[in-house]
Amino acid sequence: MTDTSEKIDYSKTLNLPQTEFPMRAGLPKKEPEIVARWQEMDLYRLLREDAAGREKFVLHDGPPYANGNIHIGHALNKVLKDIITRSFQMRGYDSNYVPAGRLPRPSDR
């Protein structure tokens, strides 16, 4: 029988990858830094300029909750539409999704 009073360092028994990534993402701290960096770069304008002249993909979006009280299906609908338009943007189309219910800014056009 072994002596259980000794603590065994199990981390030495595992083949763990060596990485520079922190153990926790720390999104609440990092997200404002990332957004500030995007604003400093004026990333949205750069993306819109890059898409100018490409074939357009337009996904028409209705009012957010014209058929009753808001529910989780409405959120799913917006997420799916966002995924679709982003995938078309990545495939080379000029696709700028502006969810219905939000007034477009001049920069959205």
Short mmCIF file of N, CA and C in Angstrom, two decimals:
data_model
loop_
_atom_site.label_atom_id
_atom_site.label_comp_id
_atom_site.label_asym_id
_atom_site.label_seq_id
_atom_site.Cartn_x
_atom_site.Cartn_y
_atom_site.Cartn_z
N MET A 1 0.83 -1.17 0.00
CA MET A 1 0.00 0.00 0.00
C MET A 1 0.89 1.25 0.00
N THR A 2 0.40 2.30 -0.61
CA THR A 2 1.20 3.53 -0.68
C THR A 2 0.83 4.46 0.46
N ASP A 3 1.78 5.33 0.74
CA ASP A 3 1.56 6.33 1.78
C ASP A 3 0.75 7.48 1.18
N THR A 4 -0.45 7.71 1.65
CA THR A 4 -1.32 8.74 1.09
C THR A 4 -1.04 10.13 1.65
N SER A 5 -0.09 10.22 2.55
CA SER A 5 0.23 11.54 3.10
C SER A 5 1.00 12.39 2.11
N GLU A 6 1.64 11.76 1.12
CA GLU A 6 2.35 12.52 0.08
C GLU A 6 1.37 13.01 -0.97
N LYS A 7 1.51 14.26 -1.35
CA LYS A 7 0.68 14.82 -2.41
C LYS A 7 1.34 14.50 -3.74
N ILE A 8 0.57 13.98 -4.67
CA ILE A 8 1.09 13.64 -5.99
C ILE A 8 0.73 14.78 -6.94
N ASP A 9 1.72 15.25 -7.70
CA ASP A 9 1.51 16.30 -8.69
C ASP A 9 1.08 15.63 -10.00
N TYR A 10 -0.23 15.54 -10.20
CA TYR A 10 -0.75 14.85 -11.37
C TYR A 10 -0.48 15.60 -12.67
N SER A 11 -0.15 16.87 -12.60
CA SER A 11 0.13 17.61 -13.83
C SER A 11 1.35 17.05 -14.55
N LYS A 12 2.23 16.40 -13.83
CA LYS A 12 3.41 15.79 -14.46
C LYS A 12 3.08 14.45 -15.11
N THR A 13 1.90 13.91 -14.84
CA THR A 13 1.50 12.62 -15.42
C THR A 13 0.70 12.80 -16.70
N LEU A 14 0.38 14.04 -17.05
CA LEU A 14 -0.43 14.31 -18.24
C LEU A 14 0.43 14.94 -19.32
N ASN A 15 0.08 14.64 -20.56
CA ASN A 15 0.77 15.25 -21.69
C ASN A 15 -0.03 16.48 -22.11
N LEU A 16 0.15 17.57 -21.40
CA LEU A 16 -0.59 18.79 -21.66
C LEU A 16 0.13 19.65 -22.69
N PRO A 17 -0.62 20.29 -23.60
CA PRO A 17 0.02 21.15 -24.59
C PRO A 17 0.60 22.40 -23.93
N GLN A 18 1.69 22.87 -24.48
CA GLN A 18 2.29 24.12 -24.01
C GLN A 18 1.75 25.24 -24.89
N THR A 19 1.17 26.24 -24.28
CA THR A 19 0.55 27.30 -25.06
C THR A 19 0.75 28.65 -24.38
N GLU A 20 0.68 29.69 -25.18
CA GLU A 20 0.79 31.06 -24.66
C GLU A 20 -0.57 31.57 -24.17
N PHE A 21 -1.64 30.86 -24.52
CA PHE A 21 -2.98 31.31 -24.15
C PHE A 21 -3.17 31.23 -22.64
N PRO A 22 -3.86 32.23 -22.07
CA PRO A 22 -4.15 32.17 -20.63
C PRO A 22 -5.20 31.09 -20.36
N MET A 23 -5.27 30.65 -19.12
CA MET A 23 -6.24 29.61 -18.75
C MET A 23 -7.68 30.13 -18.85
N ARG A 24 -7.87 31.40 -18.64
CA ARG A 24 -9.21 32.00 -18.74
C ARG A 24 -9.17 33.10 -19.80
N ALA A 25 -10.27 33.20 -20.54
CA ALA A 25 -10.31 34.19 -21.62
C ALA A 25 -10.40 35.62 -21.10
N GLY A 26 -11.07 35.82 -19.99
CA GLY A 26 -11.18 37.17 -19.43
C GLY A 26 -11.93 38.13 -20.33
N LEU A 27 -13.01 37.65 -20.98
CA LEU A 27 -13.73 38.47 -21.94
C LEU A 27 -14.25 39.80 -21.38
N PRO A 28 -14.79 39.84 -20.17
CA PRO A 28 -15.27 41.14 -19.67
C PRO A 28 -14.17 42.20 -19.64
N LYS A 29 -12.93 41.79 -19.46
CA LYS A 29 -11.81 42.74 -19.44
C LYS A 29 -11.30 43.01 -20.86
N LYS A 30 -11.26 41.97 -21.68
CA LYS A 30 -10.65 42.11 -23.01
C LYS A 30 -11.58 42.71 -24.06
N GLU A 31 -12.88 42.47 -23.94
CA GLU A 31 -13.79 42.96 -24.97
C GLU A 31 -13.71 44.47 -25.15
N PRO A 32 -13.72 45.29 -24.09
CA PRO A 32 -13.59 46.74 -24.30
C PRO A 32 -12.28 47.11 -25.00
N GLU A 33 -11.21 46.38 -24.71
CA GLU A 33 -9.92 46.65 -25.37
C GLU A 33 -10.01 46.33 -26.86
N ILE A 34 -10.66 45.22 -27.20
CA ILE A 34 -10.79 44.82 -28.60
C ILE A 34 -11.67 45.81 -29.35
N VAL A 35 -12.79 46.20 -28.76
CA VAL A 35 -13.69 47.17 -29.41
C VAL A 35 -12.99 48.51 -29.60
N ALA A 36 -12.22 48.95 -28.62
CA ALA A 36 -11.48 50.20 -28.75
C ALA A 36 -10.46 50.11 -29.88
N ARG A 37 -9.82 48.96 -30.01
CA ARG A 37 -8.85 48.76 -31.10
C ARG A 37 -9.55 48.82 -32.45
N TRP A 38 -10.71 48.19 -32.57
CA TRP A 38 -11.48 48.23 -33.82
C TRP A 38 -11.89 49.66 -34.15
N GLN A 39 -12.31 50.43 -33.13
CA GLN A 39 -12.71 51.82 -33.36
C GLN A 39 -11.52 52.67 -33.77
N GLU A 40 -10.38 52.43 -33.15
CA GLU A 40 -9.17 53.16 -33.50
C GLU A 40 -8.76 52.89 -34.95
N MET A 41 -8.93 51.64 -35.38
CA MET A 41 -8.59 51.26 -36.75
C MET A 41 -9.64 51.73 -37.75
N ASP A 42 -10.83 52.13 -37.25
CA ASP A 42 -11.99 52.44 -38.09
C ASP A 42 -12.31 51.24 -38.97
N LEU A 43 -12.36 50.08 -38.32
CA LEU A 43 -12.49 48.80 -39.01
C LEU A 43 -13.77 48.70 -39.82
N TYR A 44 -14.89 49.18 -39.28
CA TYR A 44 -16.15 49.09 -40.01
C TYR A 44 -16.07 49.82 -41.35
N ARG A 45 -15.51 51.02 -41.34
CA ARG A 45 -15.36 51.78 -42.59
C ARG A 45 -14.47 51.03 -43.57
N LEU A 46 -13.38 50.45 -43.08
CA LEU A 46 -12.47 49.70 -43.96
C LEU A 46 -13.17 48.50 -44.58
N LEU A 47 -13.97 47.80 -43.79
CA LEU A 47 -14.70 46.64 -44.32
C LEU A 47 -15.72 47.07 -45.36
N ARG A 48 -16.43 48.17 -45.10
CA ARG A 48 -17.43 48.65 -46.06
C ARG A 48 -16.75 49.12 -47.34
N GLU A 49 -15.61 49.80 -47.24
CA GLU A 49 -14.89 50.24 -48.44
C GLU A 49 -14.40 49.04 -49.24
N ASP A 50 -13.92 48.02 -48.55
CA ASP A 50 -13.43 46.82 -49.22
C ASP A 50 -14.55 46.11 -49.97
N ALA A 51 -15.77 46.18 -49.45
CA ALA A 51 -16.90 45.48 -50.07
C ALA A 51 -17.52 46.28 -51.21
N ALA A 52 -17.19 47.55 -51.33
CA ALA A 52 -17.77 48.40 -52.38
C ALA A 52 -17.47 47.82 -53.75
N GLY A 53 -18.51 47.77 -54.59
CA GLY A 53 -18.34 47.29 -55.95
C GLY A 53 -18.56 45.79 -56.09
N ARG A 54 -18.63 45.07 -55.01
CA ARG A 54 -18.89 43.63 -55.10
C ARG A 54 -20.37 43.38 -55.37
N GLU A 55 -20.68 42.16 -55.81
CA GLU A 55 -22.08 41.78 -55.98
C GLU A 55 -22.76 41.84 -54.62
N LYS A 56 -23.97 42.42 -54.59
CA LYS A 56 -24.67 42.60 -53.32
C LYS A 56 -25.46 41.35 -52.94
N PHE A 57 -25.49 41.08 -51.65
CA PHE A 57 -26.40 40.08 -51.08
C PHE A 57 -27.22 40.81 -50.03
N VAL A 58 -28.54 40.82 -50.22
CA VAL A 58 -29.42 41.52 -49.30
C VAL A 58 -30.38 40.52 -48.69
N LEU A 59 -30.44 40.49 -47.38
CA LEU A 59 -31.39 39.66 -46.67
C LEU A 59 -32.40 40.60 -46.03
N HIS A 60 -33.63 40.54 -46.51
CA HIS A 60 -34.67 41.44 -45.99
C HIS A 60 -35.15 40.92 -44.64
N ASP A 61 -35.25 41.82 -43.70
CA ASP A 61 -35.60 41.48 -42.33
C ASP A 61 -36.84 42.26 -41.93
N GLY A 62 -37.81 41.55 -41.40
CA GLY A 62 -39.05 42.20 -40.96
C GLY A 62 -38.91 42.80 -39.58
N PRO A 63 -39.99 43.39 -39.11
CA PRO A 63 -39.96 43.99 -37.77
C PRO A 63 -39.62 42.94 -36.71
N PRO A 64 -39.02 43.36 -35.64
CA PRO A 64 -38.53 42.40 -34.64
C PRO A 64 -39.61 41.51 -34.03
N TYR A 65 -40.76 42.04 -33.67
CA TYR A 65 -41.79 41.20 -33.06
C TYR A 65 -43.17 41.71 -33.45
N ALA A 66 -43.48 41.59 -34.74
CA ALA A 66 -44.77 42.02 -35.25
C ALA A 66 -45.86 41.00 -34.95
N ASN A 67 -45.46 39.79 -34.59
CA ASN A 67 -46.44 38.72 -34.40
C ASN A 67 -46.65 38.36 -32.92
N GLY A 68 -46.51 39.31 -32.04
CA GLY A 68 -46.74 39.03 -30.63
C GLY A 68 -45.57 39.44 -29.77
N ASN A 69 -45.60 38.99 -28.53
CA ASN A 69 -44.54 39.33 -27.59
C ASN A 69 -43.22 38.70 -28.01
N ILE A 70 -42.14 39.38 -27.64
CA ILE A 70 -40.81 38.88 -27.98
C ILE A 70 -40.56 37.56 -27.24
N HIS A 71 -39.90 36.62 -27.93
CA HIS A 71 -39.58 35.33 -27.33
C HIS A 71 -38.24 34.85 -27.89
N ILE A 72 -37.75 33.72 -27.44
CA ILE A 72 -36.42 33.23 -27.81
C ILE A 72 -36.32 32.96 -29.31
N GLY A 73 -37.43 32.66 -29.95
CA GLY A 73 -37.42 32.45 -31.40
C GLY A 73 -36.99 33.69 -32.16
N HIS A 74 -37.36 34.86 -31.64
CA HIS A 74 -36.93 36.11 -32.28
C HIS A 74 -35.41 36.26 -32.20
N ALA A 75 -34.84 35.94 -31.05
CA ALA A 75 -33.38 36.02 -30.90
C ALA A 75 -32.70 35.04 -31.85
N LEU A 76 -33.21 33.81 -31.92
CA LEU A 76 -32.65 32.81 -32.83
C LEU A 76 -32.71 33.31 -34.27
N ASN A 77 -33.84 33.90 -34.64
CA ASN A 77 -34.01 34.43 -35.99
C ASN A 77 -32.94 35.47 -36.33
N LYS A 78 -32.69 36.40 -35.40
CA LYS A 78 -31.68 37.44 -35.64
C LYS A 78 -30.28 36.83 -35.74
N VAL A 79 -29.99 35.86 -34.88
CA VAL A 79 -28.67 35.21 -34.90
C VAL A 79 -28.46 34.49 -36.22
N LEU A 80 -29.47 33.74 -36.68
CA LEU A 80 -29.34 33.01 -37.95
C LEU A 80 -29.16 33.96 -39.13
N LYS A 81 -29.90 35.05 -39.14
CA LYS A 81 -29.75 36.03 -40.22
C LYS A 81 -28.37 36.67 -40.20
N ASP A 82 -27.85 36.93 -39.01
CA ASP A 82 -26.51 37.49 -38.88
C ASP A 82 -25.47 36.50 -39.42
N ILE A 83 -25.61 35.22 -39.08
CA ILE A 83 -24.68 34.19 -39.56
C ILE A 83 -24.72 34.10 -41.08
N ILE A 84 -25.93 34.10 -41.65
CA ILE A 84 -26.07 33.99 -43.10
C ILE A 84 -25.41 35.17 -43.80
N THR A 85 -25.69 36.40 -43.35
CA THR A 85 -25.12 37.56 -44.04
C THR A 85 -23.61 37.63 -43.85
N ARG A 86 -23.10 37.25 -42.68
CA ARG A 86 -21.65 37.23 -42.49
C ARG A 86 -20.99 36.19 -43.39
N SER A 87 -21.63 35.05 -43.56
CA SER A 87 -21.04 34.02 -44.42
C SER A 87 -21.00 34.50 -45.87
N PHE A 88 -22.03 35.23 -46.31
CA PHE A 88 -22.00 35.77 -47.67
C PHE A 88 -20.92 36.84 -47.80
N GLN A 89 -20.73 37.65 -46.76
CA GLN A 89 -19.66 38.65 -46.78
C GLN A 89 -18.30 37.96 -46.94
N MET A 90 -18.11 36.86 -46.20
CA MET A 90 -16.83 36.14 -46.27
C MET A 90 -16.66 35.42 -47.61
N ARG A 91 -17.76 35.17 -48.31
CA ARG A 91 -17.69 34.53 -49.63
C ARG A 91 -17.48 35.55 -50.75
N GLY A 92 -17.34 36.84 -50.39
CA GLY A 92 -16.99 37.84 -51.39
C GLY A 92 -18.13 38.76 -51.80
N TYR A 93 -19.27 38.65 -51.18
CA TYR A 93 -20.39 39.53 -51.50
C TYR A 93 -20.32 40.80 -50.65
N ASP A 94 -21.03 41.83 -51.12
CA ASP A 94 -21.23 43.03 -50.31
C ASP A 94 -22.51 42.79 -49.54
N SER A 95 -22.39 42.35 -48.31
CA SER A 95 -23.54 41.98 -47.50
C SER A 95 -23.46 42.71 -46.17
N ASN A 96 -24.34 43.67 -45.98
CA ASN A 96 -24.34 44.47 -44.75
C ASN A 96 -25.69 44.30 -44.07
N TYR A 97 -25.73 43.50 -43.02
CA TYR A 97 -26.99 43.22 -42.33
C TYR A 97 -27.30 44.30 -41.31
N VAL A 98 -28.44 44.94 -41.49
CA VAL A 98 -28.94 45.91 -40.53
C VAL A 98 -30.26 45.35 -40.01
N PRO A 99 -30.29 44.86 -38.78
CA PRO A 99 -31.53 44.27 -38.27
C PRO A 99 -32.67 45.27 -38.28
N ALA A 100 -33.87 44.79 -38.64
CA ALA A 100 -35.06 45.64 -38.61
C ALA A 100 -35.32 46.07 -37.18
N GLY A 101 -35.87 47.24 -37.03
CA GLY A 101 -36.13 47.76 -35.70
C GLY A 101 -35.07 48.75 -35.26
N ARG A 102 -33.97 48.83 -35.99
CA ARG A 102 -32.93 49.81 -35.69
C ARG A 102 -32.84 50.73 -36.89
N LEU A 103 -32.90 52.01 -36.64
CA LEU A 103 -32.80 52.97 -37.74
C LEU A 103 -31.39 52.95 -38.29
N PRO A 104 -31.25 52.81 -39.61
CA PRO A 104 -29.90 52.79 -40.18
C PRO A 104 -29.21 54.14 -40.07
N ARG A 105 -27.93 54.09 -39.83
CA ARG A 105 -27.10 55.30 -39.82
C ARG A 105 -26.64 55.54 -41.25
N PRO A 106 -26.24 56.76 -41.58
CA PRO A 106 -25.71 57.00 -42.92
C PRO A 106 -24.54 56.08 -43.26
N SER A 107 -23.74 55.69 -42.26
CA SER A 107 -22.59 54.82 -42.53
C SER A 107 -23.01 53.40 -42.86
N ASP A 108 -24.29 53.03 -42.61
CA ASP A 108 -24.76 51.68 -42.92
C ASP A 108 -25.06 51.52 -44.40
N ARG A 109 -25.18 52.61 -45.10
CA ARG A 109 -25.59 52.52 -46.51
C ARG A 109 -24.42 52.24 -47.40
#
